[in-house]
Short mmCIF file of C-alpha atoms in Angstrom, two decimals:
data_model
loop_
_atom_site.label_atom_id
_atom_site.label_comp_id
_atom_site.label_asym_id
_atom_site.label_seq_id
_atom_site.Cartn_x
_atom_site.Cartn_y
_atom_site.Cartn_z
CA MET A 1 27.41 58.96 31.79
CA ASP A 2 25.64 60.92 34.67
CA VAL A 3 23.35 59.79 36.87
CA MET A 4 20.74 62.28 38.74
CA PRO A 5 18.77 60.40 41.34
CA ILE A 6 15.38 62.06 41.61
CA THR A 7 12.40 61.72 43.77
CA SER A 8 8.45 61.28 42.26
CA PRO A 9 6.52 63.18 43.29
CA ILE A 10 9.10 65.39 41.14
CA GLU A 11 9.19 68.93 42.40
CA ALA A 12 8.86 72.01 40.15
CA GLU A 13 12.11 73.29 40.52
CA VAL A 14 13.79 70.04 39.24
CA ILE A 15 11.66 69.63 36.45
CA GLU A 16 13.61 72.70 35.04
CA ARG A 17 16.98 70.55 35.61
CA LEU A 18 15.88 67.87 33.76
CA THR A 19 16.84 68.38 29.86
CA VAL A 20 16.78 65.73 26.98
CA GLY A 21 19.48 63.01 27.51
CA THR A 22 19.51 63.02 31.53
CA ARG A 23 19.51 60.00 33.01
CA VAL A 24 17.99 59.83 36.14
CA LEU A 25 16.92 57.03 38.88
CA ILE A 26 13.21 57.64 40.12
CA SER A 27 12.23 57.02 43.73
CA GLY A 28 9.29 57.48 45.38
CA VAL A 29 5.43 56.64 43.97
CA VAL A 30 4.47 56.78 40.70
CA TYR A 31 0.86 55.20 39.34
CA THR A 32 -0.01 53.20 36.26
CA ALA A 33 -2.07 54.02 33.64
CA ARG A 34 -2.70 52.31 30.13
CA ASP A 35 -5.24 53.21 27.44
CA ALA A 36 -8.55 52.34 29.22
CA ALA A 37 -7.61 53.87 32.51
CA HIS A 38 -6.64 57.04 30.61
CA GLN A 39 -9.94 57.26 28.46
CA ARG A 40 -11.57 56.65 31.88
CA LEU A 41 -9.77 59.76 33.63
CA VAL A 42 -10.42 61.95 30.56
CA GLN A 43 -13.91 61.21 30.78
CA VAL A 44 -13.75 62.05 34.76
CA LEU A 45 -12.52 65.80 33.94
CA ASN A 46 -14.67 66.20 30.84
CA ARG A 47 -17.63 65.38 33.67
CA ASP A 48 -15.91 67.96 35.71
CA ASP A 49 -15.89 65.24 38.44
CA SER A 50 -12.74 64.35 40.95
CA LEU A 51 -10.01 61.85 39.55
CA PRO A 52 -9.43 58.71 41.47
CA PHE A 53 -6.47 60.05 43.12
CA ASP A 54 -4.86 63.26 43.52
CA ILE A 55 -2.99 63.87 39.96
CA ASN A 56 -1.37 67.25 40.71
CA GLY A 57 2.26 67.27 40.54
CA GLN A 58 1.95 63.16 40.08
CA THR A 59 4.19 60.96 38.09
CA LEU A 60 2.37 58.38 35.48
CA TYR A 61 4.07 55.19 34.57
CA TYR A 62 2.55 53.67 31.04
CA MET A 63 2.97 50.28 32.12
CA GLY A 64 0.44 47.08 32.62
CA PRO A 65 2.65 44.05 34.55
CA SER A 66 2.36 40.87 34.34
CA PRO A 67 1.10 39.11 37.07
CA PRO A 68 3.23 38.53 40.37
CA ARG A 69 3.98 35.44 41.47
CA PRO A 70 3.64 34.20 44.91
CA GLY A 71 5.78 36.66 46.92
CA GLN A 72 6.48 38.84 44.81
CA VAL A 73 6.03 42.27 44.54
CA ILE A 74 5.16 42.57 40.55
CA GLY A 75 5.82 40.59 37.75
CA SER A 76 7.42 41.95 34.29
CA ALA A 77 7.04 45.57 34.45
CA GLY A 78 8.28 47.65 31.69
CA PRO A 79 6.89 50.41 29.45
CA THR A 80 3.70 50.61 26.91
CA THR A 81 4.38 52.89 23.79
CA SER A 82 3.33 56.45 25.33
CA GLY A 83 2.03 57.80 21.26
CA ARG A 84 -1.47 55.86 22.45
CA MET A 85 -2.18 58.03 25.52
CA ASP A 86 -1.12 61.41 23.16
CA THR A 87 -4.60 62.41 22.71
CA TYR A 88 -5.67 62.01 26.43
CA THR A 89 -2.36 63.57 27.75
CA PRO A 90 -2.96 67.37 27.34
CA PRO A 91 -6.00 67.53 29.56
CA LEU A 92 -4.52 65.19 32.18
CA ILE A 93 -1.25 67.94 32.03
CA ALA A 94 -3.85 70.53 32.20
CA ALA A 95 -5.01 69.28 35.50
CA GLY A 96 -1.68 69.10 37.20
CA LEU A 97 0.32 66.10 35.91
CA ARG A 98 3.97 66.35 36.03
CA ALA A 99 5.97 63.19 34.81
CA MET A 100 5.32 60.62 32.67
CA ILE A 101 7.11 57.58 32.05
CA GLY A 102 6.80 55.45 28.96
CA LYS A 103 7.99 54.30 25.25
CA GLY A 104 8.30 55.79 22.26
CA ASN A 105 8.12 59.64 20.67
CA ARG A 106 5.25 62.18 21.62
CA SER A 107 2.99 64.00 19.48
CA LEU A 108 3.25 67.61 18.93
CA GLU A 109 0.47 68.61 21.41
CA VAL A 110 1.52 66.69 23.92
CA ARG A 111 5.14 68.41 23.70
CA GLU A 112 3.97 71.87 23.68
CA ALA A 113 1.72 70.88 26.83
CA ILE A 114 4.80 69.69 28.19
CA LYS A 115 6.43 73.33 27.72
CA LYS A 116 3.45 75.24 28.72
CA TYR A 117 2.96 73.59 32.05
CA LYS A 118 6.83 72.69 33.08
CA THR A 119 6.41 69.19 32.34
CA VAL A 120 8.74 65.97 31.66
CA TYR A 121 8.31 63.18 29.63
CA LEU A 122 10.69 59.96 30.56
CA VAL A 123 11.56 57.11 28.68
CA ALA A 124 12.33 53.67 30.31
CA ILE A 125 14.07 50.98 27.69
CA GLY A 126 11.00 48.92 26.38
CA GLY A 127 10.99 45.37 26.19
CA THR A 128 13.40 45.36 29.90
CA GLY A 129 10.59 44.34 31.71
CA ALA A 130 12.55 41.51 34.21
CA LEU A 131 15.03 44.23 34.91
CA LEU A 132 12.64 47.10 35.67
CA SER A 133 10.53 44.98 38.13
CA ARG A 134 13.35 45.15 40.47
CA ALA A 135 12.88 48.67 41.25
CA ILE A 136 9.38 48.13 41.93
CA LYS A 137 9.07 47.72 46.06
CA LYS A 138 5.38 48.25 46.57
CA ALA A 139 2.07 47.68 44.29
CA GLU A 140 -1.15 47.75 44.76
CA VAL A 141 -4.11 48.89 42.92
CA ILE A 142 -6.31 52.03 43.66
CA ALA A 143 -8.43 52.61 40.96
CA TYR A 144 -10.58 50.40 38.31
CA PRO A 145 -9.78 47.15 39.29
CA ASP A 146 -12.42 46.18 36.63
CA LEU A 147 -9.65 47.04 34.26
CA GLY A 148 -7.43 44.46 35.32
CA VAL A 149 -4.43 44.39 34.10
CA GLU A 150 -5.13 47.79 32.98
CA ALA A 151 -6.06 49.09 36.62
CA ILE A 152 -4.44 51.65 38.25
CA MET A 153 -1.49 51.14 40.42
CA ARG A 154 0.44 53.10 43.01
CA LEU A 155 4.01 51.97 42.90
CA GLU A 156 6.76 52.45 45.33
CA VAL A 157 9.85 52.94 43.38
CA LYS A 158 13.52 52.50 44.51
CA ASP A 159 16.05 53.80 41.43
CA LEU A 160 13.65 53.30 38.43
CA PRO A 161 16.19 54.04 35.54
CA ALA A 162 14.76 56.67 32.96
CA ILE A 163 16.04 59.11 30.39
CA VAL A 164 14.35 62.69 29.90
CA ALA A 165 12.82 62.75 26.15
CA ASN A 166 11.09 65.66 26.36
CA ASP A 167 12.04 68.51 28.38
CA ILE A 168 10.01 72.05 28.98
CA TYR A 169 12.65 73.57 26.84
CA GLY A 170 11.30 71.80 23.80
CA GLY A 171 14.21 69.44 23.48
CA ASP A 172 12.86 65.75 21.92
CA LEU A 173 15.45 62.68 22.37
CA PHE A 174 14.60 60.82 19.55
CA GLU A 175 14.54 63.74 17.02
CA GLN A 176 18.38 64.49 18.09
CA GLY A 177 18.97 60.86 18.64
CA ARG A 178 17.90 60.10 14.80
CA ALA A 179 19.60 63.57 13.23
CA ARG A 180 23.00 62.56 15.20
CA TYR A 181 23.14 58.67 13.17
CA ARG A 182 21.14 59.34 10.21
CA LYS A 183 23.22 57.96 7.48
CA ARG A 184 21.20 59.80 4.37
CA ARG A 185 17.53 60.32 3.71
CA TYR A 186 15.49 58.06 1.85
CA MET B 1 -1.81 6.23 10.70
CA ARG B 2 0.17 7.78 13.86
CA GLU B 3 -1.92 8.56 16.48
CA ILE B 4 -0.75 11.81 18.44
CA LYS B 5 -3.08 12.47 21.72
CA ALA B 6 -4.53 16.01 22.53
CA LYS B 7 -3.51 16.03 26.09
CA ASP B 8 0.00 15.95 24.93
CA ILE B 9 -0.77 18.79 22.82
CA THR B 10 -1.90 20.91 25.62
CA LYS B 11 0.87 20.01 27.35
CA ALA B 12 3.15 21.03 24.99
CA VAL B 13 1.54 24.43 23.94
CA ALA B 14 1.77 25.50 27.33
CA GLN B 15 5.17 24.64 27.88
CA LEU B 16 6.33 26.69 25.10
CA CYS B 17 3.92 29.36 25.85
CA GLN B 18 6.66 29.69 28.91
CA GLN B 19 9.94 28.38 27.24
CA ALA B 20 8.95 31.41 25.26
CA ASN B 21 8.25 34.15 27.08
CA PHE B 22 11.30 33.17 29.34
CA GLU B 23 13.96 32.35 27.02
CA LEU B 24 14.99 34.42 24.73
CA GLY B 25 16.58 32.28 21.37
CA GLY B 26 20.54 31.91 21.29
CA ASP B 27 20.32 33.20 17.94
CA VAL B 28 18.37 36.54 18.94
CA LEU B 29 21.33 36.79 22.03
CA LEU B 30 24.08 36.37 19.46
CA ALA B 31 22.65 39.07 17.25
CA LEU B 32 22.13 41.45 20.21
CA ARG B 33 25.72 40.70 20.98
CA ASP B 34 26.88 41.52 17.49
CA ALA B 35 24.58 44.47 17.62
CA ARG B 36 26.08 45.90 20.81
CA GLN B 37 29.73 45.32 19.12
CA ASN B 38 28.82 47.53 15.84
CA GLU B 39 26.35 50.10 17.50
CA GLU B 40 28.15 53.81 17.02
CA SER B 41 25.84 55.21 19.78
CA PRO B 42 27.05 54.99 23.59
CA LEU B 43 23.63 55.18 24.58
CA GLY B 44 22.81 53.04 21.98
CA LYS B 45 25.08 49.91 23.25
CA GLU B 46 23.94 50.85 27.08
CA VAL B 47 20.52 50.37 25.66
CA LEU B 48 21.51 46.93 24.15
CA GLY B 49 23.61 46.05 27.07
CA GLN B 50 20.44 45.88 29.28
CA LEU B 51 18.45 44.32 26.47
CA ILE B 52 20.95 41.18 27.25
CA GLU B 53 20.88 41.69 30.74
CA ASN B 54 17.03 41.52 31.04
CA ALA B 55 17.49 38.43 28.67
CA ARG B 56 19.49 36.85 31.52
CA ILE B 57 17.30 37.55 34.63
CA ALA B 58 14.37 36.65 32.78
CA GLN B 59 15.64 33.34 32.45
CA GLU B 60 17.17 32.66 35.77
CA GLU B 61 14.03 34.14 37.67
CA ARG B 62 11.40 32.73 35.18
CA LEU B 63 10.09 36.25 34.79
CA PRO B 64 8.69 36.97 31.31
CA LEU B 65 11.06 38.94 29.30
CA CYS B 66 8.21 41.85 28.58
CA GLN B 67 5.06 42.22 30.65
CA ASP B 68 3.53 42.05 27.20
CA CYS B 69 3.42 38.48 26.94
CA GLY B 70 1.54 38.81 23.50
CA THR B 71 -0.92 37.12 21.47
CA ALA B 72 -0.20 32.95 21.12
CA VAL B 73 0.33 32.99 17.60
CA VAL B 74 0.78 28.98 17.01
CA PHE B 75 1.84 27.98 13.45
CA LEU B 76 0.66 23.90 13.04
CA GLU B 77 2.39 21.91 10.55
CA VAL B 78 0.37 18.66 10.95
CA GLY B 79 1.82 15.38 8.96
CA GLN B 80 -0.73 13.67 6.78
CA GLU B 81 -0.43 10.51 8.12
CA ALA B 82 -0.90 11.50 11.72
CA ARG B 83 -4.09 11.35 13.82
CA ILE B 84 -5.50 13.06 16.47
CA SER B 85 -7.12 11.42 19.11
CA GLY B 86 -8.94 12.13 22.25
CA GLY B 87 -10.05 15.85 21.87
CA ASP B 88 -10.21 18.60 19.09
CA LEU B 89 -6.56 19.98 17.83
CA TYR B 90 -8.04 23.60 17.91
CA ALA B 91 -9.43 23.17 21.46
CA ALA B 92 -6.48 21.24 22.63
CA VAL B 93 -4.07 24.03 21.37
CA ALA B 94 -6.30 27.13 23.06
CA GLU B 95 -6.28 24.47 26.41
CA GLY B 96 -2.24 25.11 26.42
CA VAL B 97 -2.54 28.45 25.98
CA ARG B 98 -4.56 28.83 29.24
CA GLN B 99 -2.83 26.70 31.29
CA GLY B 100 0.98 28.32 30.10
CA TYR B 101 -0.37 31.77 30.55
CA THR B 102 -2.12 30.79 33.92
CA GLN B 103 0.80 28.48 35.39
CA GLY B 104 3.38 30.87 33.90
CA TYR B 105 2.15 33.62 35.35
CA LEU B 106 2.03 35.62 32.09
CA ARG B 107 0.35 38.44 31.37
CA LYS B 108 -3.29 38.04 29.73
CA SER B 109 -3.32 40.48 26.88
CA MET B 110 -6.58 39.30 24.85
CA ALA B 111 -9.67 41.90 24.44
CA SER B 112 -13.02 40.39 23.47
CA GLN B 113 -14.88 42.36 20.96
CA PRO B 114 -12.45 44.65 19.46
CA PHE B 115 -14.14 47.74 18.92
CA SER B 116 -16.41 48.07 21.87
CA ALA B 117 -16.69 45.89 25.07
CA ARG B 118 -12.87 45.03 24.90
CA ILE B 119 -13.21 42.52 27.90
CA ASN B 120 -10.37 40.84 28.84
CA THR B 121 -10.56 37.26 28.26
CA GLY B 122 -8.48 36.55 31.17
CA ASP B 123 -6.55 33.29 30.26
CA ASN B 124 -4.69 34.70 26.93
CA THR B 125 -7.13 32.57 24.47
CA PRO B 126 -8.06 32.88 21.95
CA PRO B 127 -4.72 31.69 19.79
CA VAL B 128 -4.15 33.10 16.54
CA ILE B 129 -3.71 29.76 15.08
CA HIS B 130 -1.97 28.57 11.05
CA THR B 131 -2.34 25.22 9.80
CA GLU B 132 -0.45 23.32 7.02
CA ILE B 133 -0.83 19.83 6.29
CA VAL B 134 2.76 18.19 5.15
CA PRO B 135 4.08 15.10 4.43
CA GLY B 136 4.89 12.68 7.05
CA ASP B 137 3.21 11.59 10.57
CA LYS B 138 4.73 14.00 12.74
CA LEU B 139 3.16 17.31 14.40
CA ARG B 140 5.35 20.41 14.46
CA ILE B 141 4.51 23.38 16.88
CA MET B 142 5.77 26.45 16.53
CA LEU B 143 4.61 29.19 18.95
CA MET B 144 5.07 32.72 18.96
CA PRO B 145 4.20 35.50 21.39
CA LYS B 146 3.39 38.41 19.58
CA GLY B 147 3.46 41.67 21.30
CA GLY B 148 1.30 44.37 20.61
CA GLY B 149 3.48 47.37 20.12
CA ALA B 150 5.77 46.09 17.07
CA GLU B 151 2.58 44.07 15.57
CA ASN B 152 0.70 47.39 15.36
CA MET B 153 3.26 48.86 12.96
CA SER B 154 2.35 46.09 10.40
CA ILE B 155 1.73 46.86 6.74
CA LEU B 156 0.04 45.74 4.14
CA ALA B 157 0.83 47.72 0.67
CA MET B 158 -0.29 46.18 -2.72
CA LEU B 159 2.32 47.80 -4.65
CA LYS B 160 1.70 48.10 -8.76
CA PRO B 161 4.03 45.90 -10.15
CA GLY B 162 5.71 48.86 -12.03
CA ALA B 163 7.00 49.69 -8.74
CA GLY B 164 9.48 46.71 -8.57
CA ARG B 165 12.70 46.12 -6.21
CA GLN B 166 13.00 49.37 -5.61
CA GLY B 167 9.10 50.11 -4.70
CA ILE B 168 9.42 47.35 -2.06
CA ILE B 169 12.84 49.00 -0.71
CA GLU B 170 11.35 52.19 -0.18
CA ARG B 171 7.84 51.34 1.45
CA VAL B 172 9.92 49.05 4.01
CA VAL B 173 12.01 51.67 4.52
CA LYS B 174 9.25 54.06 5.18
CA ALA B 175 7.35 51.87 7.39
CA VAL B 176 10.58 51.18 9.69
CA ASP B 177 10.78 55.34 9.17
CA THR B 178 7.34 55.66 10.68
CA ALA B 179 7.27 52.95 13.37
CA GLY B 180 10.23 54.52 15.00
CA GLY B 181 10.96 53.47 18.51
CA ASN B 182 7.19 52.56 18.74
CA SER B 183 7.61 49.00 17.87
CA CYS B 184 10.96 48.48 20.06
CA PRO B 185 14.06 48.18 17.78
CA PRO B 186 16.10 46.53 16.93
CA LEU B 187 13.88 44.71 14.82
CA ILE B 188 13.49 41.96 12.94
CA ILE B 189 11.60 42.90 9.68
CA GLY B 190 9.24 39.83 8.16
CA LEU B 191 8.30 40.49 4.63
CA GLY B 192 5.90 38.62 2.39
CA ILE B 193 6.24 39.29 -0.94
CA GLY B 194 3.81 38.21 -3.89
CA GLY B 195 0.87 35.74 -3.66
CA THR B 196 -2.50 37.67 -2.35
CA ALA B 197 -2.87 40.45 0.01
CA GLU B 198 -3.57 37.67 2.93
CA LYS B 199 -0.66 35.20 2.04
CA ALA B 200 1.77 37.57 1.95
CA MET B 201 1.00 38.73 5.57
CA LEU B 202 1.02 35.30 6.61
CA GLU B 203 4.21 34.78 4.69
CA ALA B 204 5.67 37.92 6.33
CA LYS B 205 5.04 36.54 9.43
CA ARG B 206 6.05 33.16 9.18
CA ALA B 207 9.60 35.12 8.19
CA LEU B 208 9.93 35.41 11.84
CA LEU B 209 10.40 32.52 12.90
CA ARG B 210 13.77 32.02 11.02
CA PRO B 211 16.93 32.26 12.84
CA VAL B 212 17.75 35.69 12.94
CA GLY B 213 19.69 36.84 10.08
CA LYS B 214 19.56 33.40 8.43
CA PRO B 215 19.08 34.57 4.51
CA ASN B 216 16.38 33.52 2.09
CA PRO B 217 17.96 30.67 0.05
CA ASP B 218 17.66 32.53 -3.32
CA PRO B 219 20.51 34.68 -3.38
CA GLU B 220 18.43 37.25 -5.33
CA VAL B 221 16.15 37.79 -2.47
CA ALA B 222 18.76 37.19 -0.27
CA ARG B 223 20.79 40.35 -1.78
CA LEU B 224 17.40 42.48 -1.28
CA GLU B 225 17.21 41.59 2.65
CA LYS B 226 20.59 42.96 2.75
CA GLU B 227 20.11 46.04 0.57
CA ILE B 228 16.90 46.74 3.03
CA LEU B 229 18.89 46.03 5.97
CA VAL B 230 21.41 48.81 5.24
CA ARG B 231 18.92 50.99 4.22
CA VAL B 232 16.85 50.62 7.29
CA ASN B 233 19.64 51.14 9.59
CA ALA B 234 20.91 54.47 7.99
CA LEU B 235 17.48 55.84 9.32
CA GLY B 236 19.55 56.58 12.67
CA ILE B 237 16.87 55.65 14.99
CA GLY B 238 18.73 53.30 16.81
CA PRO B 239 17.78 50.97 19.50
CA LEU B 240 14.48 51.89 21.21
CA GLY B 241 14.50 54.85 18.92
CA LEU B 242 16.97 56.71 20.88
CA GLY B 243 19.34 57.70 17.90
CA GLY B 244 21.85 54.99 16.44
CA THR B 245 23.38 52.74 13.57
CA ILE B 246 21.66 49.82 14.74
CA THR B 247 17.44 49.79 13.91
CA ALA B 248 17.34 46.29 12.70
CA LEU B 249 18.87 42.94 13.29
CA ALA B 250 18.15 41.33 10.27
CA VAL B 251 15.70 41.70 7.28
CA HIS B 252 13.88 38.41 6.19
CA ALA B 253 12.13 37.95 3.00
CA GLU B 254 9.40 35.39 1.78
CA VAL B 255 8.91 35.82 -1.45
CA MET B 256 6.17 33.96 -3.84
CA PRO B 257 4.30 34.09 -7.24
CA THR B 258 1.34 36.94 -7.62
CA HIS B 259 -1.05 37.77 -10.19
CA ILE B 260 -0.04 39.92 -13.25
CA ALA B 261 -1.99 42.71 -12.01
CA SER B 262 -0.36 42.74 -8.50
CA LEU B 263 2.72 43.38 -6.37
CA PRO B 264 1.77 42.84 -2.72
CA LEU B 265 4.06 43.37 -0.11
CA ALA B 266 3.38 42.92 3.35
CA VAL B 267 5.86 44.25 6.68
CA ASN B 268 5.52 42.60 9.98
CA LEU B 269 7.97 44.09 12.41
CA GLN B 270 9.29 42.02 15.11
CA CYS B 271 10.64 43.66 18.52
CA HIS B 272 13.80 43.07 19.96
CA SER B 273 11.75 40.35 22.34
CA ALA B 274 12.12 38.26 19.67
CA ARG B 275 10.10 34.93 21.26
CA HIS B 276 9.27 31.87 19.90
CA LYS B 277 9.91 28.25 20.50
CA GLU B 278 8.90 24.75 18.70
CA VAL B 279 8.46 21.27 19.51
CA VAL B 280 7.79 18.25 17.01
CA LEU B 281 5.43 15.79 18.72
#
């Protein structure tokens, strides 16, 4: 199947071409954030303060890696469940966040924000942290170091594989996939 | 009395933590290969192929299979003729977890005080330990790193006895349906049926230690396991929730007597990264 190489931060016109089911290979810069970091980012927004990095046009990867061995860039580095970030996500999208990488489906509110603000939600394959770590070329903590594994990191990635799960047209990979293979209702 | 040294327990636990996180069990790999064969969705097939490839990389490079190296859940079977010397049994296990997670560069995922401070304890302790006293003079240690995503989708349902077999099936199918892709399918579904609330939950987890797909020895329970598996795989959730015909690899049910007023049902979901290793001292 076709795979589209894309660069992160993702240009607005590229977002329009990312339809549900499109396979992508992401290269460039992404930022990590999990539950604790999301909580803080939204607290900052609520105070009308400035975020620890410019989120405009950026990509968030819901990921907290295992520690690197000496000489390694990063340890195992796969996605965590995106649904836990759902309540924090619409304000971040409104603040300029353009793409998210995680696993599992999103809430209605997030899907609406994705349509409204021309954003994209991509899924990486959960539980393939060893495989995905190969795509990460550089990693540095840029905010909230006290959160340890949940600190915000700036990652440089090369050909990180993902699949478009929610697009600006309202498509949802989880609903479509399930509808196609469901045998009967319980 | 046969003597087992606390420091040998620590060493064994430290090794198990690393083995479990680097090496996917042969039974799981076999089940994943079968699933790849049988999955109808091309994307699902491809995803299953990536899970197998991930396991190969993890083993070769001693990288954790998943960045979520889990809560260290430890099942101990202590022979009543054995004596632990040179230290406290639970402290020895906890020290093994600390050493294993540190030496193996495994992710430490335990937060202190669950509803306020949530400070990472820094060494993945404390482990969750379940102890049984058994005949003999040996100590069997089974270690299961349990990831948060799948554990979060666990349920306990205190069904009415009248709900019966059909009620159990409907409730399990609903739990898996609700979990969707969040619990990282294809799953192994652990069920504890009967007993009391806490006993059902514990047996649901213990059921996950069984080799993948090995049926319950009771034919009636084995039929129930099989029927639930068919129903769950009809949901269409598929590998990682992206659609497909393999949502679960197996259903493992443990069944026990219960109160005349009760029908406890516990569901503990295991993600495809079904990690557990054991040793006998």
